[in-house]
mmCIF file of C-alpha atoms and ligand atoms in Angstrom:
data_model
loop_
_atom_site.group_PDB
_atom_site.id
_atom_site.type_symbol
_atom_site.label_atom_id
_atom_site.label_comp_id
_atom_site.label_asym_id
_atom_site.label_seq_id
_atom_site.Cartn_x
_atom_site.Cartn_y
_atom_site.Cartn_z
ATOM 1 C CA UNK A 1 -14.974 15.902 5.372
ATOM 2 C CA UNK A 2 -13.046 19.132 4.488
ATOM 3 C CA UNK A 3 -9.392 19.121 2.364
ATOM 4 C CA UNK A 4 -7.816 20.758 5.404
ATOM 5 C CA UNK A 5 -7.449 17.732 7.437
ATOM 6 C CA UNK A 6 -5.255 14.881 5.582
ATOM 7 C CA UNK A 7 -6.719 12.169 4.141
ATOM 8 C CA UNK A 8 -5.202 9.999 7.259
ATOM 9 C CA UNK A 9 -2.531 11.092 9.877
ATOM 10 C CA UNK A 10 -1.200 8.281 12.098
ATOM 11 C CA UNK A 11 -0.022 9.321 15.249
ATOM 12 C CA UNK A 12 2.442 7.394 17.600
ATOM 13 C CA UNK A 13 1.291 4.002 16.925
ATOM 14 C CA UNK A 14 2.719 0.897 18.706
ATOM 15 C CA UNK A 15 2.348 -2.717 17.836
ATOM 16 C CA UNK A 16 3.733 -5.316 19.824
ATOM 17 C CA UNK A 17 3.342 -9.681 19.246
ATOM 18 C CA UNK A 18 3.929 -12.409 21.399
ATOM 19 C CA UNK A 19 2.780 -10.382 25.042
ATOM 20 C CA UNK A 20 5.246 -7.755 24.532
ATOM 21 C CA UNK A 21 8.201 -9.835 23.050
ATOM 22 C CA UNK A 22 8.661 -8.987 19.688
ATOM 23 C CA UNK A 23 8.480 -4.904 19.028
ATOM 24 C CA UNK A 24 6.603 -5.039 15.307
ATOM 25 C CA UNK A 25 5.645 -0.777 14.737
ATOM 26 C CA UNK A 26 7.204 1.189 17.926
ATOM 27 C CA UNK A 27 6.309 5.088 17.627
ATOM 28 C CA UNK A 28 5.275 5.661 14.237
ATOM 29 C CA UNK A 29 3.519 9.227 12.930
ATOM 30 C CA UNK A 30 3.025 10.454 9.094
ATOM 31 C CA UNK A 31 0.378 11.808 7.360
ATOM 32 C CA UNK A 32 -0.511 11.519 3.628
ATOM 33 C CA UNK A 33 -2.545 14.941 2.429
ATOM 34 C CA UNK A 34 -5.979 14.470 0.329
ATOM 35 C CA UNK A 35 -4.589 13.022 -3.069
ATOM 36 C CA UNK A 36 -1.178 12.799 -2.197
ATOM 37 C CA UNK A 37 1.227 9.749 -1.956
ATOM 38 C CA UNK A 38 3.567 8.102 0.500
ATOM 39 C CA UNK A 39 5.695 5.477 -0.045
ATOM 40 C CA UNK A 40 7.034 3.646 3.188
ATOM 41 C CA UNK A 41 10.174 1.625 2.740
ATOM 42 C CA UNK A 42 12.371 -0.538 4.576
ATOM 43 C CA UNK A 43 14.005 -4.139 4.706
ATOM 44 C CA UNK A 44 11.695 -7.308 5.603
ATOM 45 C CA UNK A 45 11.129 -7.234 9.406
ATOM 46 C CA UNK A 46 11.008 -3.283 9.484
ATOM 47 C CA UNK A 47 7.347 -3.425 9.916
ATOM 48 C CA UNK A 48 5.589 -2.271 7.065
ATOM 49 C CA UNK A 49 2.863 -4.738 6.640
ATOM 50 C CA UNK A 50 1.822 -4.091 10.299
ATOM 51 C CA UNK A 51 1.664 -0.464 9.591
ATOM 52 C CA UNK A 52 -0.146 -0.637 6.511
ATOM 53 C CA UNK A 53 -2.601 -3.510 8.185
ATOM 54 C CA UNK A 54 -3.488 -1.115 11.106
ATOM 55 C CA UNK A 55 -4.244 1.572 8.815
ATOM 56 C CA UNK A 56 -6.640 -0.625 6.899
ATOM 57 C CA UNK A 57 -8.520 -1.784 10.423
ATOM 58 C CA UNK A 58 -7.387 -5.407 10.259
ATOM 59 C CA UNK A 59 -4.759 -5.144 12.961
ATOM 60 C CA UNK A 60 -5.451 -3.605 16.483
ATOM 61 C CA UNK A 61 -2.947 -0.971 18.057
ATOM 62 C CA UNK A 62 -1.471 -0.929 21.008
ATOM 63 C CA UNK A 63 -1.344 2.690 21.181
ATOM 64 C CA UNK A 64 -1.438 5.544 18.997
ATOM 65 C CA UNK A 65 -4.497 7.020 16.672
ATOM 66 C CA UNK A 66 -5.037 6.362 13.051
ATOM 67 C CA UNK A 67 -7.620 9.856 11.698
ATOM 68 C CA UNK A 68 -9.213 9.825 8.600
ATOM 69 C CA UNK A 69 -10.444 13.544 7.389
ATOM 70 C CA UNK A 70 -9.450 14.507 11.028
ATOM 71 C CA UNK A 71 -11.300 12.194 13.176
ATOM 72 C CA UNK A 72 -11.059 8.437 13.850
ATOM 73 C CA UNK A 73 -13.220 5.662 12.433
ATOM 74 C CA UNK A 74 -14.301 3.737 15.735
ATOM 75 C CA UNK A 75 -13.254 0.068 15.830
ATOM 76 C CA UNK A 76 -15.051 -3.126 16.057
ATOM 77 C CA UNK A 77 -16.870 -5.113 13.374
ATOM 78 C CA UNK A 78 -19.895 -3.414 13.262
ATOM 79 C CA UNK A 79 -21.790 -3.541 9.840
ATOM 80 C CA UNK A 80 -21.867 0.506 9.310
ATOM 81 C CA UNK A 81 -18.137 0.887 10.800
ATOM 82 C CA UNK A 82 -16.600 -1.633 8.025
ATOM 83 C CA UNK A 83 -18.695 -0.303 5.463
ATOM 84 C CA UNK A 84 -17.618 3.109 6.385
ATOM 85 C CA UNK A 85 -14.158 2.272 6.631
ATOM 86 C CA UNK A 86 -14.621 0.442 3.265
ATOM 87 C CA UNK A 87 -15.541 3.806 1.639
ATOM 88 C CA UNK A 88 -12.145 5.840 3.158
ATOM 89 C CA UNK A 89 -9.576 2.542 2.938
ATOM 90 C CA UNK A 90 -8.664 -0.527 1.018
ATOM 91 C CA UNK A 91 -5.862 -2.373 0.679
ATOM 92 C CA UNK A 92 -4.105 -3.907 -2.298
ATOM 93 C CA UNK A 93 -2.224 -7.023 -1.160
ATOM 94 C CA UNK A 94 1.122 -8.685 -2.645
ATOM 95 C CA UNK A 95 -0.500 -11.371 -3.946
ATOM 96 C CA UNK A 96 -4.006 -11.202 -5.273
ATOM 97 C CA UNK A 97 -4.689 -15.038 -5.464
ATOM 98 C CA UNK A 98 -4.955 -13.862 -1.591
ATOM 99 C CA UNK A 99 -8.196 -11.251 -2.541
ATOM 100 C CA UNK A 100 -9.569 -12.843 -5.835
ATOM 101 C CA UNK A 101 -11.932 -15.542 -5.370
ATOM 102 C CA UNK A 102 -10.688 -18.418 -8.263
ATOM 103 C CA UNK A 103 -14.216 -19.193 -9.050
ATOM 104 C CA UNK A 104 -15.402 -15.299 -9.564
ATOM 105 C CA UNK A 105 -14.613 -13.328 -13.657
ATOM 106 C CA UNK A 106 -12.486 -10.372 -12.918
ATOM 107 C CA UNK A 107 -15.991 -8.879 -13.677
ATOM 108 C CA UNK A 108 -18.036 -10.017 -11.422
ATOM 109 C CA UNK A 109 -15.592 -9.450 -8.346
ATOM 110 C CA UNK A 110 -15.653 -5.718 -9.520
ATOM 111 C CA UNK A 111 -20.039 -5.750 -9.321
ATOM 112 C CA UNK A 112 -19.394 -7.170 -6.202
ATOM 113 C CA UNK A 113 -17.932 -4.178 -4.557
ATOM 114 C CA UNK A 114 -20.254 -1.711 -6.640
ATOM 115 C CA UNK A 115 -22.821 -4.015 -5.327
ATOM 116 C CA UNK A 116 -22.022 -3.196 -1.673
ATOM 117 C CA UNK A 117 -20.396 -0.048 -1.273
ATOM 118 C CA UNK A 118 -21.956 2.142 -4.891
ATOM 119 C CA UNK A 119 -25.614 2.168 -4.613
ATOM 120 C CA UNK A 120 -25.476 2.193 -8.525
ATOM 121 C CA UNK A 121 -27.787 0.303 -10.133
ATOM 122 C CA UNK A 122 -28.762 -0.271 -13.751
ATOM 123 C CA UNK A 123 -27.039 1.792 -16.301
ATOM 124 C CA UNK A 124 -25.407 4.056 -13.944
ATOM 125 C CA UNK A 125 -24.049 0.343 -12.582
ATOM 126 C CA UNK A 126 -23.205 -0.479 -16.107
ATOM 127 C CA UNK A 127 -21.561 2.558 -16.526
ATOM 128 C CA UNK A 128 -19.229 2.933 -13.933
ATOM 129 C CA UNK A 129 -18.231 -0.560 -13.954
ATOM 130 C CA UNK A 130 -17.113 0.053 -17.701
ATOM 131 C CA UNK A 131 -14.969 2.941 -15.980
ATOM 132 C CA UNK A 132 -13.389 1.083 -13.753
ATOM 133 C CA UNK A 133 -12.371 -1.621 -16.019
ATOM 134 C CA UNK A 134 -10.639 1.086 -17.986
ATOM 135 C CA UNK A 135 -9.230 2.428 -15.631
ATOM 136 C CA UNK A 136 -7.037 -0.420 -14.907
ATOM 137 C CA UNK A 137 -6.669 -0.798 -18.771
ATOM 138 C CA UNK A 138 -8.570 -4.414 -18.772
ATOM 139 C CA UNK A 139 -10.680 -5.264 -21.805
ATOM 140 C CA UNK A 140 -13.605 -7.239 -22.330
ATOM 141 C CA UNK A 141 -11.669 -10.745 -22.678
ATOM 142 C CA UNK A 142 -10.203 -10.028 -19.170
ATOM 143 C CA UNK A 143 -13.374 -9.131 -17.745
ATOM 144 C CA UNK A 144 -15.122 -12.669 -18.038
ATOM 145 C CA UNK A 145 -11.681 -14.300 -17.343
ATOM 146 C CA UNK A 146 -11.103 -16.370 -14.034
ATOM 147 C CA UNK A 147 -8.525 -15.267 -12.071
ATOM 148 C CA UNK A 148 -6.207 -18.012 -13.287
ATOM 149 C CA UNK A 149 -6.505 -17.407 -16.954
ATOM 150 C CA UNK A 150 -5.310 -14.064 -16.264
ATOM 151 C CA UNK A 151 -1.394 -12.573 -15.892
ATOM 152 C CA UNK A 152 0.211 -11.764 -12.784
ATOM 153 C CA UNK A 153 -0.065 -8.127 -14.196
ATOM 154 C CA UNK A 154 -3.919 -8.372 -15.347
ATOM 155 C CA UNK A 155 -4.695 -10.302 -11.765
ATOM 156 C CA UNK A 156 -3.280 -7.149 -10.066
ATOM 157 C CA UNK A 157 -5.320 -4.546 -12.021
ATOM 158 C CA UNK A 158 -8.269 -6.423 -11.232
ATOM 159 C CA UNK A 159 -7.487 -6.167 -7.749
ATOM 160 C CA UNK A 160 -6.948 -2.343 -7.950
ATOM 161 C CA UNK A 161 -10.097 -1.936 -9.418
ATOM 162 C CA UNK A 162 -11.698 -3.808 -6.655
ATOM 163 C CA UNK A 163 -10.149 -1.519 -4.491
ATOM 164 C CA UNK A 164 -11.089 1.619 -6.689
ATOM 165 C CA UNK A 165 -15.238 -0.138 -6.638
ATOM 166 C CA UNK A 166 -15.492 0.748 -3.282
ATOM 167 C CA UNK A 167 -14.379 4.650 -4.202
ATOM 168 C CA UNK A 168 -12.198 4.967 -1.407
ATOM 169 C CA UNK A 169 -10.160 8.476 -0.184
ATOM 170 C CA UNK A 170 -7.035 6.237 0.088
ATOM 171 C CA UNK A 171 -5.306 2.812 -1.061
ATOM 172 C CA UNK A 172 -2.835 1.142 0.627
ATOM 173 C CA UNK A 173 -0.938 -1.030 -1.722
ATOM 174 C CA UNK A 174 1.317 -4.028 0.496
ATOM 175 C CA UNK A 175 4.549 -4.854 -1.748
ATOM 176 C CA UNK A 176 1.375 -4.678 -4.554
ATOM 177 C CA UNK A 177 4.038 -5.265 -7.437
ATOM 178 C CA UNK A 178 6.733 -7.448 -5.732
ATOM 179 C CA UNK A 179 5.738 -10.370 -7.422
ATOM 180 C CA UNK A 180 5.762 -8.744 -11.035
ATOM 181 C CA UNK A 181 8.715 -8.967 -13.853
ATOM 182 C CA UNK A 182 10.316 -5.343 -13.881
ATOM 183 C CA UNK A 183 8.410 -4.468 -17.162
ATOM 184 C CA UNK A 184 5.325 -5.058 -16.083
ATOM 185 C CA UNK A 185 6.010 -3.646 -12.614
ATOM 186 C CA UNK A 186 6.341 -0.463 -14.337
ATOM 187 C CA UNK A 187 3.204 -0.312 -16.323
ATOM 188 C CA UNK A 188 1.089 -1.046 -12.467
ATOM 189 C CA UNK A 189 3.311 1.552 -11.231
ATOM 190 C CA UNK A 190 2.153 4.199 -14.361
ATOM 191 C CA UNK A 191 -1.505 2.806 -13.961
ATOM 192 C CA UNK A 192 -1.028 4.009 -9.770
ATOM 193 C CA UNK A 193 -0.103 7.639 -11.199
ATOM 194 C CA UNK A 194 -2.723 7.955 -12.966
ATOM 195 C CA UNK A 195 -5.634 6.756 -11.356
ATOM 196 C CA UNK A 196 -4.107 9.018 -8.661
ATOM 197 C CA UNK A 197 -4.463 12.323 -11.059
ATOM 198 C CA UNK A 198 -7.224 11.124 -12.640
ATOM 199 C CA UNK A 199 -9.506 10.407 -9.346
ATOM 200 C CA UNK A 200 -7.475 12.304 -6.320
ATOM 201 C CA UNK A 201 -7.807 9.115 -4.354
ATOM 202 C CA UNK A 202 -4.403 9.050 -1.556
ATOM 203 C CA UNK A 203 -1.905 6.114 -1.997
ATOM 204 C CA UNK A 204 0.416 5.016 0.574
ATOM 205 C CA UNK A 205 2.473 2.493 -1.497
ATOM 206 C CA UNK A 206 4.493 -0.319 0.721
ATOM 207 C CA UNK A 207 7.628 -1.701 -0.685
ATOM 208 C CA UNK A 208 11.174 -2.917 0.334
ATOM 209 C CA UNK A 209 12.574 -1.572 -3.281
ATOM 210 C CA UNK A 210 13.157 2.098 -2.756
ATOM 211 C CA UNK A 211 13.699 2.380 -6.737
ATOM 212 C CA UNK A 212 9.801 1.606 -7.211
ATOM 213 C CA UNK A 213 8.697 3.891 -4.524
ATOM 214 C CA UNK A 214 10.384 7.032 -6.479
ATOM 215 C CA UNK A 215 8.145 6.829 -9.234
ATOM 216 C CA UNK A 216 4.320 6.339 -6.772
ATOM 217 C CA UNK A 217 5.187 8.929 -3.740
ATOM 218 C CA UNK A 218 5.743 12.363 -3.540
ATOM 219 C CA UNK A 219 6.905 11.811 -0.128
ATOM 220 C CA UNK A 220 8.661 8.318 1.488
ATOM 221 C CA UNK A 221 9.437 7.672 5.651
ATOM 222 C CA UNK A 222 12.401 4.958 5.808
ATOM 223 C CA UNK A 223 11.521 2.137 8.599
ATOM 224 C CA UNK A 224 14.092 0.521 10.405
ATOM 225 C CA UNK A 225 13.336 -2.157 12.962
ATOM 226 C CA UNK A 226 9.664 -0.485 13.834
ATOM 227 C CA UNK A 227 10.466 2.690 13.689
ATOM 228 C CA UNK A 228 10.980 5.321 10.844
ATOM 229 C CA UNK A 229 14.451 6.554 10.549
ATOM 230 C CA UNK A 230 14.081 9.411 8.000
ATOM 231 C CA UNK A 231 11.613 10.554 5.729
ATOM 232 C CA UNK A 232 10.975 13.720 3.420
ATOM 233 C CA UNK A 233 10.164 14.392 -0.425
ATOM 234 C CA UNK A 234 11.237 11.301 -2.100
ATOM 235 C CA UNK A 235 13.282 13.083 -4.268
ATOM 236 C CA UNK A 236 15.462 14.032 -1.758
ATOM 237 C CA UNK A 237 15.695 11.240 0.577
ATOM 238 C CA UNK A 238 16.764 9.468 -2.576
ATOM 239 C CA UNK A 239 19.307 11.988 -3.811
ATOM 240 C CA UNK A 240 20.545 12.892 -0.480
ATOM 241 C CA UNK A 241 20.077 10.076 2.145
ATOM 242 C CA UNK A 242 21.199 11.268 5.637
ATOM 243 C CA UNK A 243 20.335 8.281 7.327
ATOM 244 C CA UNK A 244 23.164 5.302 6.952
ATOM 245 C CA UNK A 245 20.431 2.968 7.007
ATOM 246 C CA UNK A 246 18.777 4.649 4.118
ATOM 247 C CA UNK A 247 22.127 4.639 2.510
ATOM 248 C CA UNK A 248 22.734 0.995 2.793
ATOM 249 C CA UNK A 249 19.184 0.551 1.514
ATOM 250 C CA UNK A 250 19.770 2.184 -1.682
ATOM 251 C CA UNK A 251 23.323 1.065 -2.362
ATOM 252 C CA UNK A 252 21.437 -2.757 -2.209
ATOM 253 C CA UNK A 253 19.814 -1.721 -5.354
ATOM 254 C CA UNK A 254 21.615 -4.028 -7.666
ATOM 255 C CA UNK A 255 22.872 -1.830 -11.293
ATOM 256 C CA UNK A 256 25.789 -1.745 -12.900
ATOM 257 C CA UNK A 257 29.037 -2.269 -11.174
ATOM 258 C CA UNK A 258 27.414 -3.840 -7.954
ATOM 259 C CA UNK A 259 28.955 -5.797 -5.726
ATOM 260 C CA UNK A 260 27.118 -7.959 -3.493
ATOM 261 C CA UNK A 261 30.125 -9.064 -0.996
ATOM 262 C CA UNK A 262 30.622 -5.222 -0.617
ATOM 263 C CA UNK A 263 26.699 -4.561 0.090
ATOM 264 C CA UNK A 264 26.647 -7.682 2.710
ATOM 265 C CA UNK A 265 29.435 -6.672 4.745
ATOM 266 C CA UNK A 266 28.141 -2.896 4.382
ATOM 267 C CA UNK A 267 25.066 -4.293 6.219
ATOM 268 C CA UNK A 268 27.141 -6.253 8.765
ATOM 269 C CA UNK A 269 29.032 -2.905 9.726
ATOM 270 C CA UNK A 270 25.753 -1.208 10.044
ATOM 271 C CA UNK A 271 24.081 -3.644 12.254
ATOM 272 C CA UNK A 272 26.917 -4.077 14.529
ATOM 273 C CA UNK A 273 27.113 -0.356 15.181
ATOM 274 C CA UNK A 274 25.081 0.421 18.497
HETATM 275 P P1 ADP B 1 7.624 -5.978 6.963
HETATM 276 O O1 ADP B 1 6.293 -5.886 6.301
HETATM 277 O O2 ADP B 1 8.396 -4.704 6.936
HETATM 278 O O3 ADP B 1 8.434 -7.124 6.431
HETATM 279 P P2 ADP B 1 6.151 -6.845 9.315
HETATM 280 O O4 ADP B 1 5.270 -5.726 9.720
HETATM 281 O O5 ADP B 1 5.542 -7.962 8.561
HETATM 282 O O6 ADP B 1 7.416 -6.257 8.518
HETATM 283 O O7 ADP B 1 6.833 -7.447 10.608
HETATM 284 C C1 ADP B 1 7.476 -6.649 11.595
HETATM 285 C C2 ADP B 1 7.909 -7.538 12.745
HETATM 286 O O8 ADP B 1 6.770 -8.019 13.441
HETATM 287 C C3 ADP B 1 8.705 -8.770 12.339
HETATM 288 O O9 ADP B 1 9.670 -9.011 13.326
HETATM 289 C C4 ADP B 1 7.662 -9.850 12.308
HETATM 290 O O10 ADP B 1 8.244 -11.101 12.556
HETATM 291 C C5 ADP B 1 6.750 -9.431 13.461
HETATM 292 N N1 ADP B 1 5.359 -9.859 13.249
HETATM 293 C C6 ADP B 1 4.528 -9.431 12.261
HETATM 294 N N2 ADP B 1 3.315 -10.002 12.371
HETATM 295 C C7 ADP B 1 3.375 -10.818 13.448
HETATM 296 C C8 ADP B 1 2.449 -11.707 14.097
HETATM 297 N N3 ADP B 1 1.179 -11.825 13.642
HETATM 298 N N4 ADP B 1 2.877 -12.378 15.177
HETATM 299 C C9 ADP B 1 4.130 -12.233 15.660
HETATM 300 N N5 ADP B 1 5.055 -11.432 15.097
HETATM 301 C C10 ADP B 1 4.694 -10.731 14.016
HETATM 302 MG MG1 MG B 2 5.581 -6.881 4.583
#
């Protein structure tokens, strides 16, 4: 493991469904460097969640490599490769009713990954389960709450620090605040910053709303029916979009003076050009 490699590179992967019918990730390559962010963007359909599920190990692909620290983590579901691939990945879902078990405190789902993947034990357990919980700004009170006594907000930072138990190089968070009221969208999105400067771990942050990826990544690729269509500093590809379909994307931002007849027959145009 040195800091020369990136924390992952993905090179040309390929994901097809249905024996070759339906085209999910075709010819896909970034790289996200140790500690940095990448946001990927793009419309429902664009293939996203396929991209961010290979990373993670849970989808297969057809072709192409996925390297952590320069080398690949072999598949298959062998005990040492997922706890391996525990330790450099996780993923933070949309919904975490989908990860939480309703019958486990916010507490004890964090000792559960400290349990497996820390080696902790005792104080030192203690200890850094006290960090995490800070971390994510959750209290005491939140700590011995089920998952259903908790907010949307509180049940996502409980997930994060699941993710964080495990101490990975990199998160992958899937639409991880689509669900949230704007407010509160923005406090997960300041609590992703800075467990980012605070720990160095990687974040490749998923979303269909290019306005929250330009406060998580440094750097954003712009997917388009499987493939990515532009990509650079986020900055820039929001300031300067050369792509039309990065265009249309951020013109569908609704704010002041929006019109939505205007967006829907700017997508129309688009789609019907060749
Ligand atoms: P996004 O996350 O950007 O909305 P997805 O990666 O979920 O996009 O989907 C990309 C494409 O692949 C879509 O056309 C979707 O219908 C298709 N797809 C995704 N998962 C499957 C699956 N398990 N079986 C068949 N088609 C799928
Ligand atoms: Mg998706």
């Amino acid at each position: 493991m040195t800091d020369t490699h990136p924390v992952t590179r993905v090179e040309a992967l390929r994901k097809t469904y249905d024996h070759g019918r339906v085209t999910a990730v075709d010819d896909v390559s970034f790289e996200v460097p140790v500690g940095g962010s990448l946001g990927i963007v793009g419309e429902s359909g664009s293939g996203k969640t396929t991209t961010a599920r290979m990373i993670v190990g849970l989808e297969e692909p057809d072709a192409g490599r996925i390297l952590f620290d320069g080398r690949e983590i072999g598949t298959g579901g062998s005990r040492r490769l997922r706890r391996e691939r525990a330790r450099t990945v996780q993923l933070v879902f949309q919904d975490p009713y989908q990860s939480l078990d309703p019958r486990q405190s916010a507490g004890d789902a964090i000792d559960e990954i400290l349990r497996l993947h820390s080696g902790l034990e005792t104080s030192a357990f203690d200890k850094r389960r006290a960090e995490l919980l800070g971390q994510v700004g959750l209290g005491t009170r939140e700590a011995a709450a089920l998952p259903r006594e908790l907010s949307g907000g509180q049940r996502q930072r409980v997930a994060i620090a699941r993710a964080l138990a495990a101490d990975p190089r990199l998160l992958v968070l899937d639409e991880a605040v689509a669900a949230l009221d704007v407010s509160i969208q923005a406090q997960i999105l300041n609590l992703l910053s800075e467990i980012r400067r605070d720990t160095g771990v990687a974040l490749i942050f998923v979303s269909h709303d290019l306005e929250v990826v330009r406060w998580v990544a440094d750097d954003v690729v712009v997917m388009f029916r499987g493939a990515v269509v532009e990509r650079g500093p986020t900055a820039d590809v929001l300031s300067r979009p050369e792509h039309p379909y990065t265009r249309l994307l951020l013109s569908s931002v609704p704010r002041l003076g929006w019109d939505p007849a205007q967006v829907s027959q700017a997508r129309r145009d688009f789609l019907a050009t060749p």
